[in-house]
Structures are given as C-alpha cells and as structure tokens.
C-alpha cells in the first residue's frame, strides 16, 4: 500500500510536469523546459504557481490565426495591425494610412 502511494505520487508529478512543459512551449514561454522541471517539484503548488505567473491575455490574429499577446499592436508572424488607432485630437477610430481625420479634419501625420 505504501509503494502504491509513492507510485501514484510519481505519476502525478510526471503528468503535471509534462502538462506544464507542453503548455509553456505552446504559449511561447522563453524557458519552457525550466517550467517543466519546476513541475517535478511537488503537486499541486507548482501547477498553481505556473498558472498564476503565466496567465496573460492571449488572442488570435484575425489574418493568420496565430496565438499572440493582446498587448501586441502588430502580429509578429504576418505583420497585420491588431489594435485600432485613435485620433489624438477627437479620439475617434482612424486608419494607419490616413493623413487627416475624417471626423475632426485635423492632420494626423507630418
């Protein structure tokens, strides 16, 4: 019975470390292999720490479908503009290629 408990704990540690490793690599974490090793330390606190530290807003690029951070202004894979630009004078939505704002007629670019 005692050995069965150790075997179960070992299986849980390996499964946790594997899931953390795969998830960190999929999210583009720089040191995904280190997160995987961290997952071998103990159950479940390593998993809880990983989830709390690495959860940031992820979205998909509408053009290429790549997973990217919501804070990005442009997609690093296809160069598509992700955030809407606002006129500095009136606050309305504008396009990058416009020279004048169609709402307030102020010049946008020099």
JSON list of C-alpha atoms in Angstrom, two decimals:
[
{"chain": "A", "resi": 1, "resn": "UNK", "atom": "CA", "xyz": [0.00, 0.00, 0.00]},
{"chain": "A", "resi": 2, "resn": "UNK", "atom": "CA", "xyz": [2.87, 2.34, 0.85]},
{"chain": "A", "resi": 3, "resn": "UNK", "atom": "CA", "xyz": [4.53, 1.73, -2.50]},
{"chain": "A", "resi": 4, "resn": "UNK", "atom": "CA", "xyz": [1.27, 2.27, -4.33]},
{"chain": "A", "resi": 5, "resn": "UNK", "atom": "CA", "xyz": [1.06, 5.78, -2.84]},
{"chain": "A", "resi": 6, "resn": "UNK", "atom": "CA", "xyz": [4.61, 6.59, -3.99]},
{"chain": "A", "resi": 7, "resn": "UNK", "atom": "CA", "xyz": [3.86, 5.29, -7.47]},
{"chain": "A", "resi": 8, "resn": "UNK", "atom": "CA", "xyz": [0.71, 7.41, -7.66]},
{"chain": "A", "resi": 9, "resn": "UNK", "atom": "CA", "xyz": [2.64, 10.49, -6.49]},
{"chain": "A", "resi": 10, "resn": "UNK", "atom": "CA", "xyz": [5.35, 9.86, -9.07]},
{"chain": "A", "resi": 11, "resn": "UNK", "atom": "CA", "xyz": [2.76, 9.51, -11.85]},
{"chain": "A", "resi": 12, "resn": "UNK", "atom": "CA", "xyz": [1.08, 12.77, -10.77]},
{"chain": "A", "resi": 13, "resn": "UNK", "atom": "CA", "xyz": [4.42, 14.60, -10.76]},
{"chain": "A", "resi": 14, "resn": "UNK", "atom": "CA", "xyz": [5.33, 13.37, -14.24]},
{"chain": "A", "resi": 15, "resn": "UNK", "atom": "CA", "xyz": [1.88, 14.21, -15.63]},
{"chain": "A", "resi": 16, "resn": "UNK", "atom": "CA", "xyz": [1.97, 17.67, -14.07]},
{"chain": "A", "resi": 17, "resn": "UNK", "atom": "CA", "xyz": [5.48, 18.39, -15.36]},
{"chain": "A", "resi": 18, "resn": "UNK", "atom": "CA", "xyz": [4.56, 17.17, -18.84]},
{"chain": "A", "resi": 19, "resn": "UNK", "atom": "CA", "xyz": [1.43, 19.33, -18.99]},
{"chain": "A", "resi": 20, "resn": "UNK", "atom": "CA", "xyz": [3.32, 22.41, -17.74]},
{"chain": "A", "resi": 21, "resn": "UNK", "atom": "CA", "xyz": [6.13, 21.80, -20.27]},
{"chain": "A", "resi": 22, "resn": "UNK", "atom": "CA", "xyz": [3.73, 21.43, -23.21]},
{"chain": "A", "resi": 23, "resn": "UNK", "atom": "CA", "xyz": [1.58, 24.40, -22.15]},
{"chain": "A", "resi": 24, "resn": "UNK", "atom": "CA", "xyz": [4.59, 26.68, -21.63]},
{"chain": "A", "resi": 25, "resn": "UNK", "atom": "CA", "xyz": [6.04, 25.74, -25.02]},
{"chain": "A", "resi": 26, "resn": "UNK", "atom": "CA", "xyz": [2.67, 26.32, -26.70]},
{"chain": "A", "resi": 27, "resn": "UNK", "atom": "CA", "xyz": [2.38, 29.76, -25.09]},
{"chain": "A", "resi": 28, "resn": "UNK", "atom": "CA", "xyz": [5.85, 30.72, -26.27]},
{"chain": "A", "resi": 29, "resn": "UNK", "atom": "CA", "xyz": [7.47, 30.97, -22.85]},
{"chain": "A", "resi": 30, "resn": "UNK", "atom": "CA", "xyz": [11.21, 31.55, -23.19]},
{"chain": "A", "resi": 31, "resn": "UNK", "atom": "CA", "xyz": [12.25, 28.93, -20.59]},
{"chain": "A", "resi": 32, "resn": "UNK", "atom": "CA", "xyz": [9.56, 26.30, -21.17]},
{"chain": "A", "resi": 33, "resn": "UNK", "atom": "CA", "xyz": [11.96, 23.49, -20.25]},
{"chain": "A", "resi": 34, "resn": "UNK", "atom": "CA", "xyz": [12.61, 25.14, -16.87]},
{"chain": "A", "resi": 35, "resn": "UNK", "atom": "CA", "xyz": [8.86, 25.31, -16.23]},
{"chain": "A", "resi": 36, "resn": "UNK", "atom": "CA", "xyz": [8.72, 21.58, -16.96]},
{"chain": "A", "resi": 37, "resn": "UNK", "atom": "CA", "xyz": [11.45, 20.87, -14.41]},
{"chain": "A", "resi": 38, "resn": "UNK", "atom": "CA", "xyz": [9.65, 23.12, -11.93]},
{"chain": "A", "resi": 39, "resn": "UNK", "atom": "CA", "xyz": [6.59, 20.92, -12.38]},
{"chain": "A", "resi": 40, "resn": "UNK", "atom": "CA", "xyz": [8.53, 17.96, -10.99]},
{"chain": "A", "resi": 41, "resn": "UNK", "atom": "CA", "xyz": [8.99, 19.59, -7.57]},
{"chain": "A", "resi": 42, "resn": "UNK", "atom": "CA", "xyz": [5.63, 18.97, -5.94]},
{"chain": "A", "resi": 43, "resn": "UNK", "atom": "CA", "xyz": [1.91, 18.57, -6.54]},
{"chain": "A", "resi": 44, "resn": "UNK", "atom": "CA", "xyz": [-0.14, 20.84, -6.89]},
{"chain": "A", "resi": 45, "resn": "UNK", "atom": "CA", "xyz": [1.68, 24.01, -5.80]},
{"chain": "A", "resi": 46, "resn": "UNK", "atom": "CA", "xyz": [3.96, 24.01, -8.87]},
{"chain": "A", "resi": 47, "resn": "UNK", "atom": "CA", "xyz": [0.91, 23.90, -11.11]},
{"chain": "A", "resi": 48, "resn": "UNK", "atom": "CA", "xyz": [-0.82, 26.69, -9.19]},
{"chain": "A", "resi": 49, "resn": "UNK", "atom": "CA", "xyz": [2.28, 28.92, -9.34]},
{"chain": "A", "resi": 50, "resn": "UNK", "atom": "CA", "xyz": [2.69, 28.25, -13.06]},
{"chain": "A", "resi": 51, "resn": "UNK", "atom": "CA", "xyz": [-0.94, 29.14, -13.78]},
{"chain": "A", "resi": 52, "resn": "UNK", "atom": "CA", "xyz": [-0.77, 32.35, -11.74]},
{"chain": "A", "resi": 53, "resn": "UNK", "atom": "CA", "xyz": [2.53, 33.54, -13.22]},
{"chain": "A", "resi": 54, "resn": "UNK", "atom": "CA", "xyz": [1.97, 32.74, -16.90]},
{"chain": "A", "resi": 55, "resn": "UNK", "atom": "CA", "xyz": [-1.69, 33.67, -17.40]},
{"chain": "A", "resi": 56, "resn": "UNK", "atom": "CA", "xyz": [-1.79, 36.75, -19.56]},
{"chain": "A", "resi": 57, "resn": "UNK", "atom": "CA", "xyz": [-4.28, 37.76, -22.16]},
{"chain": "A", "resi": 58, "resn": "UNK", "atom": "CA", "xyz": [-3.93, 35.79, -25.39]},
{"chain": "A", "resi": 59, "resn": "UNK", "atom": "CA", "xyz": [-5.77, 36.47, -28.61]},
{"chain": "A", "resi": 60, "resn": "UNK", "atom": "CA", "xyz": [-5.61, 35.21, -32.17]},
{"chain": "A", "resi": 61, "resn": "UNK", "atom": "CA", "xyz": [-4.53, 37.22, -35.18]},
{"chain": "A", "resi": 62, "resn": "UNK", "atom": "CA", "xyz": [-7.55, 37.70, -37.45]},
{"chain": "A", "resi": 63, "resn": "UNK", "atom": "CA", "xyz": [-5.37, 37.38, -40.55]},
{"chain": "A", "resi": 64, "resn": "UNK", "atom": "CA", "xyz": [-3.10, 34.36, -39.89]},
{"chain": "A", "resi": 65, "resn": "UNK", "atom": "CA", "xyz": [-4.70, 32.80, -36.77]},
{"chain": "A", "resi": 66, "resn": "UNK", "atom": "CA", "xyz": [-1.50, 32.75, -34.68]},
{"chain": "A", "resi": 67, "resn": "UNK", "atom": "CA", "xyz": [-1.76, 32.95, -30.88]},
{"chain": "A", "resi": 68, "resn": "UNK", "atom": "CA", "xyz": [-0.39, 36.30, -29.71]},
{"chain": "A", "resi": 69, "resn": "UNK", "atom": "CA", "xyz": [-0.49, 38.53, -26.63]},
{"chain": "A", "resi": 70, "resn": "UNK", "atom": "CA", "xyz": [-3.34, 41.04, -26.54]},
{"chain": "A", "resi": 71, "resn": "UNK", "atom": "CA", "xyz": [-0.89, 43.86, -25.84]},
{"chain": "A", "resi": 72, "resn": "UNK", "atom": "CA", "xyz": [0.74, 43.50, -29.28]},
{"chain": "A", "resi": 73, "resn": "UNK", "atom": "CA", "xyz": [-0.06, 46.21, -31.81]},
{"chain": "A", "resi": 74, "resn": "UNK", "atom": "CA", "xyz": [1.07, 44.12, -34.79]},
{"chain": "A", "resi": 75, "resn": "UNK", "atom": "CA", "xyz": [1.16, 40.38, -35.37]},
{"chain": "A", "resi": 76, "resn": "UNK", "atom": "CA", "xyz": [4.79, 39.18, -35.17]},
{"chain": "A", "resi": 77, "resn": "UNK", "atom": "CA", "xyz": [4.04, 36.41, -37.69]},
{"chain": "A", "resi": 78, "resn": "UNK", "atom": "CA", "xyz": [2.27, 38.24, -40.54]},
{"chain": "A", "resi": 79, "resn": "UNK", "atom": "CA", "xyz": [2.62, 41.95, -39.67]},
{"chain": "A", "resi": 80, "resn": "UNK", "atom": "CA", "xyz": [-1.14, 42.56, -39.52]},
{"chain": "A", "resi": 81, "resn": "UNK", "atom": "CA", "xyz": [-2.16, 45.61, -37.45]},
{"chain": "A", "resi": 82, "resn": "UNK", "atom": "CA", "xyz": [-4.10, 44.39, -34.40]},
{"chain": "A", "resi": 83, "resn": "UNK", "atom": "CA", "xyz": [-5.03, 47.48, -32.41]},
{"chain": "A", "resi": 84, "resn": "UNK", "atom": "CA", "xyz": [-7.27, 50.21, -33.65]},
{"chain": "A", "resi": 85, "resn": "UNK", "atom": "CA", "xyz": [-5.68, 53.64, -33.86]},
{"chain": "A", "resi": 86, "resn": "UNK", "atom": "CA", "xyz": [-7.39, 56.67, -32.37]},
{"chain": "A", "resi": 87, "resn": "UNK", "atom": "CA", "xyz": [-7.19, 60.28, -33.48]},
{"chain": "A", "resi": 88, "resn": "UNK", "atom": "CA", "xyz": [-5.14, 62.23, -30.91]},
{"chain": "A", "resi": 89, "resn": "UNK", "atom": "CA", "xyz": [-7.47, 65.21, -31.31]},
{"chain": "A", "resi": 90, "resn": "UNK", "atom": "CA", "xyz": [-11.02, 63.80, -31.21]},
{"chain": "A", "resi": 91, "resn": "UNK", "atom": "CA", "xyz": [-10.47, 60.21, -30.03]},
{"chain": "A", "resi": 92, "resn": "UNK", "atom": "CA", "xyz": [-12.32, 58.57, -32.92]},
{"chain": "A", "resi": 93, "resn": "UNK", "atom": "CA", "xyz": [-11.05, 55.47, -34.72]},
{"chain": "A", "resi": 94, "resn": "UNK", "atom": "CA", "xyz": [-8.72, 56.11, -37.66]},
{"chain": "A", "resi": 95, "resn": "UNK", "atom": "CA", "xyz": [-6.71, 54.03, -40.13]},
{"chain": "A", "resi": 96, "resn": "UNK", "atom": "CA", "xyz": [-2.93, 53.97, -40.25]},
{"chain": "A", "resi": 97, "resn": "UNK", "atom": "CA", "xyz": [-2.70, 55.20, -43.84]},
{"chain": "A", "resi": 98, "resn": "UNK", "atom": "CA", "xyz": [-4.91, 58.27, -43.31]},
{"chain": "A", "resi": 99, "resn": "UNK", "atom": "CA", "xyz": [-3.27, 61.68, -43.29]},
{"chain": "A", "resi": 100, "resn": "UNK", "atom": "CA", "xyz": [-6.32, 63.59, -41.99]},
{"chain": "A", "resi": 101, "resn": "UNK", "atom": "CA", "xyz": [-9.01, 62.55, -39.51]},
{"chain": "A", "resi": 102, "resn": "UNK", "atom": "CA", "xyz": [-12.40, 62.28, -41.27]},
{"chain": "A", "resi": 103, "resn": "UNK", "atom": "CA", "xyz": [-14.18, 63.32, -38.07]},
{"chain": "A", "resi": 104, "resn": "UNK", "atom": "CA", "xyz": [-12.34, 66.46, -36.95]},
{"chain": "A", "resi": 105, "resn": "UNK", "atom": "CA", "xyz": [-10.25, 67.18, -40.12]},
{"chain": "A", "resi": 106, "resn": "UNK", "atom": "CA", "xyz": [-7.05, 67.57, -38.10]},
{"chain": "A", "resi": 107, "resn": "UNK", "atom": "CA", "xyz": [-3.77, 66.47, -39.67]},
{"chain": "A", "resi": 108, "resn": "UNK", "atom": "CA", "xyz": [-2.62, 63.09, -38.33]},
{"chain": "A", "resi": 109, "resn": "UNK", "atom": "CA", "xyz": [0.86, 62.81, -39.83]},
{"chain": "A", "resi": 110, "resn": "UNK", "atom": "CA", "xyz": [3.59, 65.24, -40.68]}
]
